XYZ file of N, CA and C in Angstrom:
729
model
N -111.646 -41.484 -20.735
C -111.250 -40.103 -20.193
C -109.700 -39.694 -21.310
N -109.389 -38.571 -22.619
C -108.084 -38.635 -22.878
C -107.510 -37.571 -22.231
N -106.548 -37.439 -22.111
C -105.089 -36.621 -21.505
C -104.169 -36.463 -22.372
N -103.815 -35.201 -22.658
C -102.696 -35.018 -23.360
C -102.033 -33.813 -23.098
N -100.717 -33.623 -22.470
C -99.563 -33.194 -21.856
C -98.257 -32.992 -22.807
N -98.516 -31.759 -22.813
C -96.946 -31.062 -23.483
C -96.753 -31.571 -24.642
N -97.644 -31.706 -25.805
C -97.246 -32.195 -26.938
C -96.520 -31.363 -27.450
N -95.323 -31.987 -28.483
C -95.000 -31.735 -29.505
C -94.253 -32.743 -30.478
N -94.593 -31.538 -31.540
C -94.024 -32.521 -32.766
C -93.420 -31.345 -34.422
N -92.411 -31.766 -34.646
C -91.970 -30.850 -35.467
C -91.787 -31.473 -36.690
N -91.674 -30.632 -38.008
C -91.006 -31.368 -39.237
C -90.374 -30.498 -40.089
N -88.756 -31.178 -39.775
C -87.883 -30.045 -40.096
C -87.597 -29.057 -39.291
N -88.066 -27.755 -39.853
C -87.877 -26.822 -39.257
C -88.522 -25.876 -38.458
N -89.802 -26.866 -39.466
C -91.432 -26.444 -38.782
C -91.860 -27.044 -37.605
N -92.545 -26.112 -36.622
C -92.559 -26.741 -35.722
C -94.877 -26.599 -35.692
N -95.054 -27.861 -36.061
C -96.041 -27.652 -35.734
C -97.016 -27.871 -34.479
N -96.496 -28.728 -33.644
C -97.016 -28.247 -32.519
C -96.122 -28.228 -31.391
N -96.288 -26.851 -30.636
C -95.209 -26.631 -29.961
C -95.397 -27.256 -27.802
N -96.371 -27.203 -27.630
C -96.986 -27.558 -26.351
C -98.331 -27.268 -26.463
N -99.096 -28.256 -26.220
C -100.477 -28.749 -26.350
C -101.013 -29.824 -25.567
N -101.781 -29.235 -24.406
C -102.416 -30.343 -23.094
C -103.702 -29.782 -23.396
N -104.560 -30.970 -23.030
C -105.627 -30.935 -22.220
C -106.744 -32.094 -22.112
N -107.803 -32.137 -21.201
C -108.119 -33.619 -21.057
C -109.898 -33.499 -22.089
N -110.250 -34.474 -22.514
C -111.414 -34.668 -22.680
C -112.306 -35.756 -22.009
N -112.822 -35.201 -20.701
C -113.802 -35.804 -20.153
C -115.136 -36.928 -20.485
N -114.935 -38.144 -19.564
C -116.264 -38.761 -20.116
C -117.635 -38.271 -19.955
N -118.683 -38.489 -20.468
C -119.562 -38.346 -20.860
C -119.258 -36.445 -21.297
N -118.464 -36.129 -22.037
C -118.658 -34.938 -22.247
C -117.818 -34.572 -24.149
N -118.366 -33.417 -24.414
C -118.453 -33.352 -26.017
C -117.244 -32.345 -25.825
N -115.389 -32.707 -25.849
C -114.818 -31.419 -26.321
C -114.507 -31.089 -27.527
N -114.796 -30.200 -28.089
C -114.029 -29.686 -29.450
C -112.648 -28.804 -29.067
N -111.827 -29.398 -30.313
C -110.509 -29.101 -30.817
C -111.194 -28.301 -31.834
N -110.410 -26.918 -31.909
C -110.272 -25.819 -32.717
C -109.140 -25.218 -32.971
N -108.526 -24.102 -34.034
C -107.515 -24.432 -34.615
C -107.736 -23.486 -36.178
N -107.342 -22.505 -36.430
C -107.429 -21.933 -37.849
C -106.177 -23.506 -38.559
N -106.361 -23.093 -39.361
C -105.415 -23.700 -40.902
C -103.969 -23.688 -40.558
N -103.221 -24.816 -40.295
C -101.504 -24.701 -39.790
C -101.395 -24.412 -38.028
N -102.647 -24.505 -37.471
C -102.214 -24.173 -36.061
C -101.606 -25.435 -35.372
N -101.866 -26.816 -35.944
C -101.214 -27.766 -35.443
C -103.025 -28.469 -34.487
N -103.581 -28.182 -35.209
C -105.077 -29.233 -34.640
C -104.940 -30.305 -35.732
N -104.975 -30.602 -36.243
C -104.495 -31.973 -37.372
C -103.971 -32.758 -36.641
N -102.278 -31.977 -36.916
C -101.782 -32.896 -36.610
C -101.334 -33.536 -34.861
N -101.902 -32.871 -34.149
C -102.222 -32.981 -32.602
C -103.738 -34.180 -32.583
N -104.382 -34.260 -33.639
C -105.587 -35.357 -34.003
C -104.715 -36.949 -33.927
N -103.865 -36.083 -34.916
C -103.020 -37.632 -35.334
C -101.859 -38.202 -34.673
N -101.584 -37.608 -33.427
C -100.986 -38.180 -32.534
C -102.059 -38.870 -31.706
N -102.580 -38.108 -31.252
C -103.779 -38.876 -30.281
C -104.455 -40.284 -31.003
N -104.982 -40.147 -32.071
C -105.174 -41.919 -32.468
C -103.621 -42.427 -33.171
N -102.542 -42.283 -32.899
C -101.344 -43.429 -33.096
C -100.702 -43.387 -34.832
N -101.045 -42.229 -35.385
C -100.693 -41.866 -36.946
C -99.332 -41.478 -36.418
N -99.221 -41.003 -35.813
C -97.632 -40.078 -35.353
C -97.396 -39.907 -33.970
N -96.304 -39.906 -33.914
C -95.755 -40.175 -32.451
C -94.903 -38.623 -32.177
N -95.479 -38.051 -31.036
C -95.433 -36.684 -30.335
C -93.846 -37.035 -30.001
N -92.825 -35.733 -30.417
C -91.455 -36.102 -30.033
C -91.061 -35.483 -28.421
N -92.080 -34.938 -28.045
C -91.992 -34.716 -26.388
C -93.508 -35.052 -25.827
N -93.629 -35.100 -24.832
C -95.095 -35.080 -24.006
C -95.544 -36.275 -24.087
N -97.010 -36.319 -23.239
C -97.370 -37.636 -23.219
C -98.964 -37.690 -23.486
N -99.856 -39.100 -24.090
C -101.230 -38.965 -24.597
C -101.461 -40.184 -23.327
N -102.249 -40.013 -23.040
C -103.037 -41.012 -21.818
C -104.551 -41.309 -22.307
N -104.647 -42.853 -22.602
C -106.607 -43.102 -22.644
C -106.668 -44.320 -21.381
N -107.839 -43.373 -21.248
C -108.296 -44.081 -19.487
C -106.775 -44.276 -19.013
N -106.435 -43.845 -18.458
C -104.858 -43.641 -17.446
C -103.713 -44.736 -18.632
N -104.163 -45.509 -19.784
C -102.957 -46.238 -20.729
C -102.278 -45.133 -21.251
N -101.002 -45.270 -20.491
C -100.243 -44.331 -21.862
C -99.689 -44.834 -23.185
N -99.626 -43.834 -24.164
C -99.832 -44.875 -25.269
C -98.388 -44.942 -25.958
N -97.307 -44.539 -25.094
C -95.794 -44.734 -25.846
C -95.903 -46.197 -24.676
N -96.085 -46.640 -24.446
C -95.687 -47.735 -23.026
C -96.670 -48.760 -23.574
N -97.760 -48.712 -24.267
C -98.638 -49.515 -24.049
C -99.937 -49.305 -24.998
N -98.937 -49.327 -26.214
C -99.899 -48.738 -27.496
C -101.758 -49.359 -28.055
N -101.140 -50.856 -27.780
C -102.393 -51.566 -28.006
C -103.412 -51.139 -26.938
N -103.357 -51.452 -25.807
C -103.970 -50.690 -24.342
C -104.607 -50.157 -24.766
N -103.891 -48.914 -25.320
C -104.868 -47.444 -25.402
C -105.371 -47.332 -26.869
N -105.043 -48.037 -27.631
C -105.828 -48.354 -29.005
C -107.834 -48.850 -28.948
N -107.098 -49.664 -27.965
C -108.310 -51.102 -27.566
C -109.355 -50.037 -26.978
N -109.097 -49.112 -26.431
C -109.751 -48.031 -26.000
C -110.479 -47.191 -26.526
N -110.014 -47.066 -27.902
C -110.041 -45.527 -28.388
C -110.582 -45.930 -30.118
N -111.811 -44.887 -30.574
C -112.175 -45.234 -31.638
C -111.789 -43.977 -32.034
N -111.292 -43.955 -34.062
C -110.982 -42.767 -34.263
C -111.824 -42.561 -35.917
N -112.573 -41.697 -36.139
C -112.642 -41.203 -37.579
C -111.455 -40.339 -38.035
N -110.593 -40.695 -38.997
C -109.338 -40.125 -39.492
C -109.755 -38.734 -40.335
N -109.129 -37.988 -41.068
C -110.056 -37.124 -42.155
C -109.920 -37.815 -43.589
N -108.987 -38.902 -43.417
C -109.342 -39.786 -44.484
C -109.719 -40.542 -44.624
N -110.747 -40.658 -45.607
C -112.251 -41.616 -45.587
C -111.964 -42.768 -46.517
N -111.483 -44.199 -46.278
C -110.557 -44.923 -47.285
C -111.760 -46.103 -46.485
N -112.200 -47.002 -47.150
C -112.848 -48.058 -47.317
C -112.169 -49.379 -48.237
N -112.799 -50.144 -47.952
C -111.991 -51.012 -49.156
C -113.662 -51.313 -49.775
N -112.677 -50.915 -51.808
C -114.106 -50.674 -52.167
C -114.980 -51.539 -52.461
N -114.332 -53.208 -52.972
C -115.072 -54.119 -53.346
C -115.624 -54.720 -51.959
N -115.128 -54.910 -50.877
C -116.468 -55.212 -49.917
C -117.584 -54.230 -49.408
N -118.671 -54.549 -49.193
C -119.984 -53.858 -48.839
C -119.422 -53.043 -47.561
N -120.414 -52.369 -47.113
C -120.387 -51.785 -45.439
C -120.681 -52.692 -44.575
N -121.175 -53.524 -44.499
C -121.339 -54.532 -43.193
C -120.061 -55.365 -43.747
N -119.491 -55.643 -44.588
C -118.355 -56.520 -44.873
C -116.816 -55.552 -43.908
N -117.186 -54.477 -44.745
C -116.013 -53.450 -43.707
C -116.066 -53.382 -42.679
N -117.568 -52.899 -41.724
C -117.528 -53.016 -39.983
C -116.840 -54.570 -39.729
N -117.030 -55.293 -40.540
C -117.274 -56.806 -39.578
C -115.801 -57.284 -39.813
N -115.045 -56.997 -40.815
C -113.824 -57.175 -40.818
C -113.038 -55.905 -39.458
N -113.539 -54.733 -39.731
C -112.569 -54.256 -38.381
C -113.089 -55.115 -37.320
N -114.019 -55.271 -37.122
C -114.579 -56.115 -35.798
C -113.420 -57.193 -35.541
N -113.241 -58.321 -36.705
C -112.633 -59.342 -36.683
C -111.379 -58.689 -35.858
N -110.575 -58.078 -36.431
C -109.179 -57.289 -36.308
C -108.837 -56.661 -34.580
N -110.364 -56.285 -34.184
C -110.166 -56.231 -32.695
C -110.881 -57.255 -31.357
N -110.923 -58.001 -32.534
C -110.657 -59.484 -32.140
C -112.643 -59.697 -31.070
N -113.521 -59.243 -31.805
C -115.290 -59.542 -31.280
C -115.292 -60.329 -32.272
N -116.399 -61.509 -31.456
C -116.494 -62.242 -31.763
C -117.533 -62.029 -33.098
N -118.230 -62.929 -33.956
C -118.890 -62.967 -34.686
C -120.743 -62.205 -34.476
N -120.708 -63.142 -33.693
C -122.251 -62.507 -32.537
C -122.474 -61.714 -32.219
N -121.413 -60.744 -31.508
C -121.405 -59.699 -31.188
C -121.358 -58.946 -32.117
N -120.497 -59.145 -33.327
C -119.986 -58.137 -34.076
C -121.291 -57.700 -35.314
N -122.180 -58.884 -35.048
C -123.409 -58.768 -36.099
C -124.252 -57.884 -35.614
N -124.435 -57.962 -34.091
C -125.213 -57.391 -33.352
C -125.462 -55.917 -33.007
N -123.777 -55.732 -33.115
C -123.705 -54.072 -33.474
C -123.770 -53.600 -34.305
N -123.277 -54.306 -35.572
C -123.729 -53.583 -36.613
C -125.173 -53.455 -36.765
N -126.071 -54.184 -35.953
C -127.056 -54.227 -36.502
C -128.206 -52.839 -36.020
N -127.369 -52.413 -34.699
C -127.536 -51.185 -34.257
C -126.769 -49.973 -34.733
N -125.953 -49.956 -35.294
C -125.810 -48.851 -36.448
C -126.671 -48.883 -37.512
N -126.862 -49.789 -38.050
C -128.052 -49.578 -39.325
C -128.806 -48.519 -39.114
N -129.419 -49.198 -37.919
C -130.347 -48.384 -36.899
C -130.214 -47.015 -36.699
N -129.129 -46.831 -35.983
C -128.644 -45.081 -35.457
C -128.386 -44.908 -36.798
N -127.764 -45.270 -37.451
C -126.942 -44.538 -38.918
C -127.833 -44.534 -39.878
N -128.985 -45.219 -39.727
C -129.959 -45.636 -41.162
C -129.143 -45.504 -42.546
N -128.415 -47.024 -42.130
C -127.543 -47.284 -43.102
C -128.395 -48.500 -43.740
N -129.022 -48.959 -43.382
C -129.906 -49.978 -44.849
C -130.038 -50.424 -45.837
N -130.402 -49.058 -46.443
C -130.596 -48.674 -47.923
C -129.478 -49.227 -48.855
N -128.535 -49.147 -48.253
C -126.802 -49.199 -49.113
C -125.502 -50.056 -48.454
N -125.964 -50.505 -47.260
C -124.999 -50.962 -46.204
C -124.678 -52.832 -47.459
N -125.159 -53.035 -47.520
C -125.028 -54.239 -48.515
C -124.622 -54.139 -49.494
N -124.426 -53.379 -50.239
C -123.577 -52.905 -51.559
C -122.322 -52.378 -51.608
N -121.154 -52.874 -53.134
C -119.833 -52.490 -52.169
C -119.919 -50.783 -52.495
N -118.677 -50.731 -51.457
C -118.538 -49.502 -50.968
C -118.110 -48.542 -51.765
N -117.498 -49.205 -53.326
C -116.603 -48.399 -53.955
C -117.744 -47.355 -54.904
N -118.803 -47.469 -54.862
C -120.179 -46.688 -55.264
C -120.656 -45.974 -54.541
N -120.170 -45.687 -53.141
C -120.906 -44.993 -51.894
C -120.771 -43.284 -51.795
N -121.637 -42.933 -51.563
C -121.767 -41.394 -51.852
C -120.586 -40.840 -50.973
N -120.478 -39.686 -50.356
C -119.556 -39.163 -49.155
C -120.149 -39.304 -47.983
N -121.689 -39.173 -47.643
C -122.299 -39.266 -46.956
C -122.475 -40.687 -46.455
N -122.385 -41.774 -47.601
C -122.969 -42.656 -47.023
C -121.310 -43.826 -46.523
N -120.503 -43.044 -47.370
C -119.122 -43.994 -46.650
C -118.710 -43.244 -45.266
N -119.329 -41.846 -45.134
C -118.541 -41.341 -43.530
C -119.555 -41.969 -42.567
N -120.963 -42.669 -42.675
C -121.842 -43.447 -41.828
C -121.152 -44.796 -41.526
N -120.527 -45.085 -42.546
C -119.822 -46.396 -42.400
C -118.212 -46.599 -41.406
N -118.153 -45.638 -41.827
C -116.561 -45.324 -41.080
C -116.494 -45.302 -39.852
N -117.907 -44.316 -39.296
C -118.091 -44.033 -38.055
C -118.552 -45.311 -37.203
N -119.066 -46.379 -37.832
C -119.415 -47.661 -36.994
C -118.464 -48.646 -37.349
N -117.790 -48.585 -37.985
C -116.162 -49.585 -38.185
C -115.321 -48.629 -36.705
N -115.324 -47.079 -36.553
C -114.682 -46.834 -35.909
C -115.023 -47.195 -34.220
N -116.500 -48.069 -34.391
C -117.343 -47.560 -32.640
C -117.422 -49.145 -32.252
N -117.202 -49.801 -33.881
C -117.562 -51.122 -33.565
C -117.278 -52.464 -32.357
N -116.095 -51.603 -31.719
C -115.290 -52.149 -30.462
C -115.717 -51.669 -29.510
N -116.694 -50.634 -29.666
C -117.232 -49.856 -28.347
C -116.537 -49.272 -26.960
N -115.630 -48.433 -27.925
C -114.804 -47.790 -27.334
C -115.363 -46.692 -26.151
N -114.766 -46.792 -25.397
C -114.986 -45.597 -24.154
C -114.479 -44.417 -24.598
N -113.889 -44.122 -25.771
C -113.163 -42.770 -25.969
C -113.331 -42.096 -27.716
N -113.679 -41.492 -28.037
C -113.871 -41.204 -29.818
C -113.222 -40.253 -30.256
N -112.309 -40.062 -30.973
C -111.736 -39.007 -31.640
C -112.500 -38.844 -33.055
N -112.927 -37.536 -33.736
C -113.718 -37.461 -34.695
C -112.683 -36.329 -35.253
N -112.238 -36.224 -36.330
C -111.817 -35.096 -37.162
C -112.736 -34.398 -38.685
N -112.981 -33.558 -38.005
C -114.070 -32.737 -38.731
C -115.009 -33.626 -39.944
N -115.816 -34.421 -38.573
C -116.891 -35.550 -38.832
C -117.738 -35.041 -39.901
N -118.464 -34.189 -40.248
C -119.134 -33.739 -41.054
C -119.086 -32.934 -41.926
N -117.376 -32.420 -42.133
C -117.168 -31.743 -43.546
C -117.478 -32.784 -44.817
N -118.343 -31.670 -45.901
C -118.766 -32.352 -47.143
C -119.975 -33.206 -46.508
N -120.709 -33.080 -45.816
C -121.817 -34.013 -45.818
C -122.957 -33.130 -46.290
N -124.110 -33.492 -46.793
C -125.409 -32.902 -46.626
C -126.057 -33.030 -45.472
N -127.006 -31.764 -45.627
C -128.048 -31.603 -44.735
C -128.424 -32.658 -43.827
N -129.154 -33.784 -44.326
C -129.082 -35.267 -44.020
C -128.399 -35.782 -43.007
N -126.751 -35.740 -43.640
C -126.017 -36.692 -43.113
C -125.522 -35.895 -41.640
N -125.427 -34.678 -42.277
C -124.900 -33.990 -41.163
C -125.800 -33.840 -39.682
N -126.953 -33.934 -39.810
C -127.379 -34.056 -38.426
C -127.527 -36.195 -37.988
N -127.330 -37.152 -38.769
C -127.285 -38.227 -38.279
C -126.058 -38.129 -37.630
N -124.937 -37.252 -38.283
C -123.584 -37.681 -37.577
C -124.213 -36.586 -36.265
N -124.478 -35.978 -36.346
C -124.617 -34.644 -34.850
C -125.411 -35.610 -33.981
N -126.304 -36.016 -34.284
C -127.262 -37.045 -33.227
C -126.482 -38.017 -32.697
N -125.207 -38.839 -34.073
C -124.812 -39.892 -33.303
C -123.506 -39.308 -32.588
N -123.017 -37.834 -32.271
C -122.430 -37.295 -31.094
C -122.783 -37.315 -29.469
N -124.215 -37.064 -29.665
C -125.489 -36.797 -28.587
C -125.557 -37.988 -28.352
N -125.526 -38.967 -28.943
C -125.792 -40.409 -28.281
C -124.693 -40.566 -27.513
N -123.637 -40.633 -27.756
C -122.372 -40.699 -27.452
C -122.377 -40.269 -26.124
N -122.507 -39.046 -26.484
C -122.390 -38.534 -25.095
C -122.773 -38.700 -23.825
N -124.757 -39.424 -24.597
C -125.835 -39.604 -23.533
C -124.813 -41.163 -22.789
N -123.989 -41.769 -23.366
C -123.578 -43.227 -22.803
C -122.547 -43.052 -22.177
N -122.179 -41.669 -22.206
C -121.411 -41.711 -21.174
C -119.556 -41.468 -21.564
N -119.942 -41.636 -22.856
C -118.286 -41.349 -23.955
C -117.749 -40.365 -23.493
N -116.231 -40.175 -23.757
C -115.505 -38.680 -23.974
C -115.376 -38.454 -25.356
N -115.761 -37.760 -25.636
C -115.784 -37.501 -27.551
C -114.773 -36.782 -27.882
N -114.026 -36.632 -28.791
C -113.234 -35.468 -28.629
C -112.867 -35.275 -30.859
N -113.687 -33.904 -31.125
C -113.692 -33.893 -32.154
C -113.184 -32.455 -33.224
N -112.933 -32.485 -34.115
C -112.829 -30.819 -34.807
C -113.961 -30.321 -35.591
N -114.179 -29.033 -35.558
C -114.786 -28.713 -36.923
C -114.581 -27.358 -36.559
N -114.742 -26.375 -38.000
C -114.804 -25.395 -38.872
C -116.116 -24.538 -38.538
N -117.453 -25.539 -38.171
C -118.350 -24.585 -37.808
C -118.593 -24.147 -36.217
N -118.579 -23.377 -36.488
C -118.839 -22.988 -34.947
C -120.685 -22.210 -34.381
N -121.412 -22.901 -35.287
C -122.729 -23.358 -34.829
C -122.897 -24.768 -34.857
N -122.002 -25.715 -35.068
C -121.802 -27.331 -34.865
C -121.277 -27.062 -33.311
N -120.210 -26.452 -33.106
C -119.434 -26.397 -32.320
C -120.547 -25.877 -31.010
N -120.925 -24.637 -30.916
C -122.070 -24.424 -29.931
C -123.059 -25.248 -29.839
N -123.427 -26.010 -30.867
C -124.859 -26.875 -30.597
C -124.291 -28.110 -29.794
N -122.789 -28.710 -29.903
C -122.776 -30.050 -29.386
C -121.617 -29.841 -28.551
N -120.996 -28.974 -28.010
C -119.459 -28.891 -27.169
C -120.044 -28.505 -26.086
N -119.833 -29.531 -24.672
C -119.488 -28.795 -23.138
C -118.019 -28.155 -22.956
N -117.025 -28.328 -23.477
C -115.753 -27.644 -23.597
C -115.280 -27.684 -24.583
N -114.317 -26.470 -25.468
C -113.895 -26.363 -26.493
C -112.094 -26.207 -25.910
N -111.232 -26.579 -26.840
C -109.822 -26.318 -26.514
C -109.351 -25.397 -27.931
N -108.930 -24.273 -28.144
C -108.477 -23.353 -29.245
C -107.438 -23.648 -29.039
N -106.768 -24.334 -30.223
C -105.152 -24.103 -30.394
C -104.187 -22.975 -31.653
N -103.813 -22.427 -31.216
C -102.928 -21.337 -32.576
C -101.667 -21.159 -31.938
N -100.983 -21.379 -32.949
C -99.713 -21.797 -33.509
C -98.640 -22.798 -32.658
N -99.437 -23.430 -32.902
C -98.960 -25.358 -32.073
C -99.265 -24.452 -30.569
N -99.941 -23.683 -30.076
C -100.437 -23.994 -28.521
C -102.033 -23.932 -28.424
N -102.110 -24.018 -26.920
C -103.493 -23.795 -26.892
C -103.417 -22.820 -26.222
N -104.522 -21.462 -26.939
C -104.384 -20.348 -26.934
C -105.752 -20.011 -25.706
N -106.859 -21.368 -25.672
C -108.055 -20.860 -24.638
C -108.651 -22.406 -24.105
N -108.876 -22.499 -23.549
C -109.867 -23.836 -22.535
C -110.822 -23.210 -21.932
N -111.650 -23.976 -21.844
C -113.052 -23.876 -21.319
C -114.412 -24.500 -21.877
N -115.726 -24.185 -20.859
C -116.908 -23.977 -21.792
C -116.978 -23.234 -22.640
N -117.856 -23.205 -23.213
C -118.180 -21.976 -24.793
C -118.533 -20.592 -24.112
N -118.943 -20.298 -22.796
C -119.722 -19.419 -21.922
C -118.030 -18.696 -21.539
N -117.219 -19.808 -21.427
C -115.908 -19.143 -20.722
C -115.036 -18.718 -22.028
N -115.013 -19.311 -23.155
C -114.330 -19.023 -24.452
C -114.776 -17.726 -24.464
N -116.086 -17.177 -24.466
C -116.963 -15.640 -25.080
C -116.681 -14.976 -23.837
N -116.332 -15.247 -22.751
C -116.172 -14.178 -21.643
C -114.601 -14.285 -21.923
N -113.569 -14.730 -21.866
C -112.152 -14.338 -22.421
C -112.183 -14.042 -23.406
N -112.972 -13.727 -24.196
C -112.546 -12.994 -25.481
C -112.812 -11.884 -25.202
N -114.113 -11.495 -24.599
C -114.850 -10.263 -24.348
C -116.030 -10.210 -25.334
N -116.145 -11.441 -25.375
C -118.017 -11.082 -26.609
C -118.850 -12.133 -26.831
N -120.224 -12.270 -27.094
C -121.186 -12.903 -27.333
C -120.646 -13.751 -28.480
N -120.357 -13.755 -29.336
C -120.596 -14.627 -30.969
C -119.096 -15.287 -30.280
N -119.348 -16.629 -30.393
C -118.451 -17.619 -30.697
C -117.234 -17.458 -32.096
N -118.075 -17.053 -33.053
C -116.935 -17.276 -33.697
C -115.947 -16.046 -33.762
N -117.039 -14.875 -33.262
C -115.804 -13.646 -33.217
C -114.820 -13.913 -32.142
N -115.384 -14.599 -30.419
C -114.057 -15.169 -30.094
C -113.290 -15.676 -30.582
N -113.495 -16.689 -31.235
C -112.935 -17.604 -32.117
C -111.485 -16.623 -32.915
N -111.880 -15.698 -33.357
C -111.171 -14.948 -34.248
C -110.385 -13.896 -33.409
N -110.649 -13.395 -32.087
C -109.671 -13.119 -31.397
C -108.904 -13.629 -30.278
N -109.530 -14.859 -30.139
C -108.233 -15.682 -29.325
C -107.562 -16.406 -30.322
N -107.468 -16.278 -31.460
C -106.421 -17.028 -32.366
C -105.638 -16.007 -32.928
N -105.883 -14.568 -32.921
C -105.588 -13.996 -33.519
C -105.300 -13.794 -35.218
N -106.605 -14.578 -36.001
C -106.754 -14.048 -36.826
C -107.022 -13.073 -37.727
N -106.655 -12.442 -38.709
C -107.074 -11.778 -39.527
C -108.779 -11.095 -39.756
N -109.515 -10.097 -39.397
C -110.595 -10.133 -40.485
C -110.632 -10.156 -41.433
N -111.402 -10.110 -42.740
C -111.709 -10.181 -43.398
C -112.306 -8.762 -43.594
N -112.094 -8.306 -44.938
C -112.480 -6.381 -44.912
C -113.357 -6.861 -46.693
N -114.591 -6.881 -46.706
C -115.023 -6.499 -47.651
C -114.966 -5.742 -48.789
C-alpha cells in the first residue's frame, strides 16, 4: 500500500504541489490524473524518490520514505516517464543487471526474466542490444526491469504513452495481472477510456491539490455527469475547447 499525506513541492516561486494526499491500496489500480501543470508528474517523482517533498510524508507498506529510503524503495517498482536503457546491453542483460542491483540471486533473476518474456512477449527481441529497440520494445523491458524484484507496489507514469495498439494491450494486460496478484498499482494516464477500463479508484489533481477522489462512479456523481472525460473537465476547471 502506498500512502501520501500533505505533500508539498515548490520550484522557486512556483508551487508545483501544494497539498496532495491519497492511498493506493493492495489489489487495486489507482489512477492519478491531472491536467498539464497540475502537479501530477511532480507527485509521481516524489513517490519513487527522484524528488524529496518539502512537507508531508510518503509511506510504502508502512515504511517512511524519509526515515528508511532504501527499505521503502525495496517495496516499490517504478516505471518513470523517462525511457532510458543501457544501449549496449541486451534487454535480458538490462533486466538481470537491475536484478543484481536489487540483490537478487542469478537463478531467481533468470527465472523471473523468463516469466516476463512470456507475459510481455519479449522473446523476439530481448537478446538484441537495446540501442535499436522500438518505443514499445523499450517500454516492455523497462517494465520487466521495474518488476524484477517482485515489488508489492508499482508506480507507472503514463505507461502506454506513444505505444502502438498491440503494445498498449500488453501493457494493460500486465496491469490487470498485477492487480490479480494483489499488488498496489498507481498509474497516470491522459486516456480516459484506459482509466475507465483499468481503475478501481481515481485521484484527480488540479492546481497542486486533490480535486476529487473515489471510484469512477463516485467521480461521475461528484461532477454530475455520466461521461468520465466530462467529469474530469468539470472537476479540474479546464476550459472546454470551442470548435
